[in-house]
mmCIF file of C-alpha atoms in Angstrom:
data_model
loop_
_atom_site.group_PDB
_atom_site.id
_atom_site.type_symbol
_atom_site.label_atom_id
_atom_site.label_comp_id
_atom_site.label_asym_id
_atom_site.label_seq_id
_atom_site.Cartn_x
_atom_site.Cartn_y
_atom_site.Cartn_z
ATOM 1 C CA MET A 1 -6.326 -1.507 -8.203
ATOM 2 C CA GLY A 2 -5.771 1.163 -5.551
ATOM 3 C CA VAL A 3 -5.273 4.893 -5.826
ATOM 4 C CA SER A 4 -4.798 4.952 -9.616
ATOM 5 C CA GLU A 5 -8.205 3.197 -10.169
ATOM 6 C CA LYS A 6 -9.889 5.557 -7.744
ATOM 7 C CA ILE A 7 -8.465 8.629 -9.514
ATOM 8 C CA PHE A 8 -9.702 7.300 -12.880
ATOM 9 C CA SER A 9 -13.122 6.229 -11.636
ATOM 10 C CA THR A 10 -13.738 9.356 -9.493
ATOM 11 C CA GLY A 11 -11.645 12.000 -11.164
ATOM 12 C CA LEU A 12 -8.881 14.342 -10.082
ATOM 13 C CA VAL A 13 -10.801 15.213 -6.936
ATOM 14 C CA PHE A 14 -9.543 11.914 -5.486
ATOM 15 C CA LEU A 15 -5.968 12.913 -6.176
ATOM 16 C CA LEU A 16 -6.679 16.194 -4.430
ATOM 17 C CA ALA A 17 -8.095 14.339 -1.475
ATOM 18 C CA CYS A 18 -5.019 12.133 -1.275
ATOM 19 C CA PHE A 19 -2.880 15.242 -0.645
ATOM 20 C CA GLY A 20 -4.434 15.098 2.832
ATOM 21 C CA PHE A 21 -2.158 12.099 3.479
ATOM 22 C CA VAL A 22 0.880 14.125 2.574
ATOM 23 C CA ILE A 23 -0.213 16.953 4.845
ATOM 24 C CA ARG A 24 -0.784 14.429 7.646
ATOM 25 C CA ASP A 25 2.680 12.989 7.210
ATOM 26 C CA LEU A 26 4.304 16.350 7.177
ATOM 27 C CA LEU A 27 2.478 17.369 10.363
ATOM 28 C CA THR A 28 3.510 14.131 11.957
ATOM 29 C CA ALA A 29 7.167 14.791 11.007
ATOM 30 C CA VAL A 30 7.140 18.312 12.387
ATOM 31 C CA PHE A 31 5.123 17.942 15.582
ATOM 32 C CA ILE A 32 5.251 14.291 16.701
ATOM 33 C CA LEU A 33 8.544 12.866 15.521
ATOM 34 C CA PRO A 34 10.750 15.254 17.465
ATOM 35 C CA LYS A 35 9.152 13.957 20.688
ATOM 36 C CA PHE A 36 10.467 10.492 20.013
ATOM 37 C CA ASP A 37 14.000 11.376 21.166
ATOM 38 C CA ARG A 38 13.118 10.150 24.656
ATOM 39 C CA PHE A 39 12.598 6.665 23.235
ATOM 40 C CA SER A 40 16.064 6.312 21.674
ATOM 41 C CA ASP A 41 16.731 3.166 23.685
ATOM 42 C CA CYS A 42 13.503 1.505 22.475
ATOM 43 C CA LEU A 43 13.664 -0.812 19.503
ATOM 44 C CA THR A 44 9.922 -1.612 19.057
ATOM 45 C CA VAL A 45 6.527 -0.047 19.609
ATOM 46 C CA GLY A 46 6.144 -2.581 22.364
ATOM 47 C CA ASP A 47 9.188 -1.151 24.099
ATOM 48 C CA ILE A 48 7.672 2.331 23.900
ATOM 49 C CA MET A 49 4.376 1.147 25.293
ATOM 50 C CA ALA A 50 6.248 -0.672 28.093
ATOM 51 C CA THR A 51 7.681 2.588 29.283
ATOM 52 C CA TYR A 52 4.167 3.899 29.948
ATOM 53 C CA TYR A 53 2.023 0.809 30.600
ATOM 54 C CA GLY A 54 4.493 -1.867 31.699
ATOM 55 C CA LYS A 55 4.573 -5.414 30.534
ATOM 56 C CA VAL A 56 0.768 -5.511 29.960
ATOM 57 C CA GLY A 57 1.053 -2.630 27.410
ATOM 58 C CA LYS A 58 3.942 -4.392 25.665
ATOM 59 C CA ILE A 59 1.992 -7.629 25.395
ATOM 60 C CA MET A 60 -1.183 -5.853 24.167
ATOM 61 C CA VAL A 61 0.775 -4.093 21.412
ATOM 62 C CA GLY A 62 2.340 -7.423 20.469
ATOM 63 C CA ILE A 63 -1.114 -9.028 20.211
ATOM 64 C CA ALA A 64 -2.449 -6.081 18.177
ATOM 65 C CA GLY A 65 0.597 -6.207 15.857
ATOM 66 C CA THR A 66 0.161 -9.949 15.342
ATOM 67 C CA LEU A 67 -3.525 -9.481 14.539
ATOM 68 C CA GLN A 68 -2.760 -6.679 12.110
ATOM 69 C CA SER A 69 -0.109 -8.742 10.352
ATOM 70 C CA SER A 70 -2.469 -11.696 10.159
ATOM 71 C CA PHE A 71 -5.157 -9.489 8.509
ATOM 72 C CA TYR A 72 -2.662 -8.132 5.984
ATOM 73 C CA LEU A 73 -1.458 -11.642 5.197
ATOM 74 C CA SER A 74 -5.056 -12.804 4.790
ATOM 75 C CA MET A 75 -5.829 -9.927 2.336
ATOM 76 C CA GLN A 76 -2.709 -10.671 0.307
ATOM 77 C CA VAL A 77 -3.476 -14.419 0.106
ATOM 78 C CA ALA A 78 -7.102 -13.674 -0.815
ATOM 79 C CA ALA A 79 -5.929 -11.291 -3.528
ATOM 80 C CA LEU A 80 -3.535 -13.985 -4.837
ATOM 81 C CA GLY A 81 -6.432 -16.437 -4.860
ATOM 82 C CA HIS A 82 -8.491 -14.025 -7.011
ATOM 83 C CA LEU A 83 -5.567 -13.378 -9.338
ATOM 84 C CA LEU A 84 -4.843 -17.086 -9.870
ATOM 85 C CA ASN A 85 -8.565 -17.629 -10.437
ATOM 86 C CA TYR A 86 -8.708 -14.825 -13.019
ATOM 87 C CA PHE A 87 -5.478 -15.463 -14.898
ATOM 88 C CA MET A 88 -5.034 -19.179 -14.538
ATOM 89 C CA ASP A 89 -8.676 -20.230 -14.185
ATOM 90 C CA LEU A 90 -7.895 -22.083 -10.944
ATOM 91 C CA PRO A 91 -10.610 -22.310 -8.332
ATOM 92 C CA TYR A 92 -10.361 -19.528 -5.745
ATOM 93 C CA SER A 93 -9.792 -22.024 -2.894
ATOM 94 C CA ALA A 94 -6.882 -23.586 -4.797
ATOM 95 C CA GLY A 95 -5.367 -20.182 -5.388
ATOM 96 C CA VAL A 96 -5.598 -19.408 -1.646
ATOM 97 C CA ILE A 97 -3.994 -22.744 -0.729
ATOM 98 C CA ILE A 98 -1.162 -22.067 -3.282
ATOM 99 C CA GLY A 99 -0.752 -18.609 -1.780
ATOM 100 C CA ILE A 100 -0.498 -19.909 1.752
ATOM 101 C CA GLY A 101 1.934 -22.589 0.597
ATOM 102 C CA ILE A 102 4.146 -19.984 -1.017
ATOM 103 C CA VAL A 103 4.171 -17.915 2.193
ATOM 104 C CA ILE A 104 4.954 -20.940 4.357
ATOM 105 C CA VAL A 105 7.805 -22.279 2.156
ATOM 106 C CA TYR A 106 9.176 -18.769 1.592
ATOM 107 C CA SER A 107 9.219 -17.986 5.292
ATOM 108 C CA ALA A 108 10.367 -21.400 6.502
ATOM 109 C CA PHE A 109 13.322 -21.762 4.159
ATOM 110 C CA GLY A 110 14.269 -18.187 3.483
ATOM 111 C CA GLY A 111 13.552 -16.288 6.675
ATOM 112 C CA MET A 112 14.673 -12.662 6.948
ATOM 113 C CA ARG A 113 17.236 -13.167 4.173
ATOM 114 C CA ALA A 114 14.510 -14.010 1.678
ATOM 115 C CA VAL A 115 12.500 -11.045 2.792
ATOM 116 C CA THR A 116 15.545 -8.715 2.317
ATOM 117 C CA ILE A 117 16.233 -10.174 -1.129
ATOM 118 C CA THR A 118 12.612 -9.771 -2.131
ATOM 119 C CA ASP A 119 12.624 -6.148 -0.928
ATOM 120 C CA ALA A 120 15.741 -5.488 -3.015
ATOM 121 C CA ILE A 121 14.075 -7.054 -6.044
ATOM 122 C CA GLN A 122 10.937 -5.013 -5.530
ATOM 123 C CA PHE A 123 13.025 -1.864 -5.171
ATOM 124 C CA GLY A 124 14.703 -2.652 -8.479
ATOM 125 C CA VAL A 125 11.394 -3.267 -10.172
ATOM 126 C CA LEU A 126 9.921 -0.026 -8.810
ATOM 127 C CA ILE A 127 12.971 2.019 -9.810
ATOM 128 C CA VAL A 128 13.452 0.530 -13.229
ATOM 129 C CA ALA A 129 10.309 -1.204 -14.528
ATOM 130 C CA ILE A 130 7.725 1.386 -13.638
ATOM 131 C CA PRO A 131 9.455 4.381 -15.250
ATOM 132 C CA VAL A 132 10.282 2.268 -18.321
ATOM 133 C CA THR A 133 6.737 1.006 -18.597
ATOM 134 C CA PHE A 134 5.387 4.513 -18.091
ATOM 135 C CA THR A 135 7.670 5.929 -20.766
ATOM 136 C CA ILE A 136 6.756 3.236 -23.303
ATOM 137 C CA GLY A 137 3.060 3.621 -22.474
ATOM 138 C CA VAL A 138 3.111 7.405 -22.905
ATOM 139 C CA GLU A 139 4.989 6.966 -26.220
ATOM 140 C CA MET A 140 2.429 4.443 -27.459
ATOM 141 C CA VAL A 141 -0.448 6.878 -26.969
ATOM 142 C CA GLY A 142 1.284 9.706 -28.804
ATOM 143 C CA GLY A 143 3.329 11.386 -26.042
ATOM 144 C CA PHE A 144 2.088 13.341 -23.091
ATOM 145 C CA TYR A 145 -0.249 15.435 -25.286
ATOM 146 C CA GLY A 146 -1.792 12.279 -26.729
ATOM 147 C CA LEU A 147 -2.209 10.849 -23.261
ATOM 148 C CA VAL A 148 -4.038 13.924 -21.914
ATOM 149 C CA ASN A 149 -6.214 13.997 -25.058
ATOM 150 C CA SER A 150 -7.158 10.301 -24.679
ATOM 151 C CA VAL A 151 -8.498 10.789 -21.193
ATOM 152 C CA PRO A 152 -12.224 11.537 -21.114
ATOM 153 C CA PRO A 153 -12.728 15.241 -20.169
ATOM 154 C CA GLU A 154 -14.938 14.402 -17.159
ATOM 155 C CA LYS A 155 -11.985 12.543 -15.637
ATOM 156 C CA LEU A 156 -9.890 15.713 -15.658
ATOM 157 C CA SER A 157 -12.427 17.694 -13.710
ATOM 158 C CA LEU A 158 -11.862 18.392 -10.043
ATOM 159 C CA ILE A 159 -15.568 17.893 -9.296
ATOM 160 C CA PRO A 160 -16.885 14.421 -10.126
ATOM 161 C CA LYS A 161 -19.742 14.412 -12.645
ATOM 162 C CA THR A 162 -21.239 11.270 -11.154
ATOM 163 C CA GLY A 163 -23.251 11.314 -7.980
ATOM 164 C CA ASP A 164 -20.803 8.853 -6.391
ATOM 165 C CA HIS A 165 -19.220 9.691 -3.102
ATOM 166 C CA ILE A 166 -15.441 9.645 -2.770
ATOM 167 C CA ARG A 167 -14.491 6.520 -0.825
ATOM 168 C CA PHE A 168 -10.998 5.648 0.363
#
């Protein structure tokens, strides 16, 4: 699921390609971010667009942001439907309905406070659970040396052996 799967299926060349994102972010930080000082009184992207394009620009950005959020929510609910189908043998449609129900109840009763609490829990999981799981997993395969030796050699090559194209 995601970058880790692509690195395993394609090889280290995908990891190398992902460094392009780091370079992009560094270039953005150096060349673009300093120009945002003139927008210090703006709170949202819509406020920034309003300085250039007026109320129409602000509304268009609001519509685009709403559409983007709707697409992200749809993808997450669809993924939850697939996960519930796979792990609990529920029909996909039932999993989607459960996912939508969770989002509605979560948002209606918890609001921003629930989102903040969830973010704090996710931060804790990322900071504690992932390193602990990684350490236990590496130990189970015989340490770092055992991990590297258990990976097929073609996966450690920078050039993929398969004829597959690298897709993001």
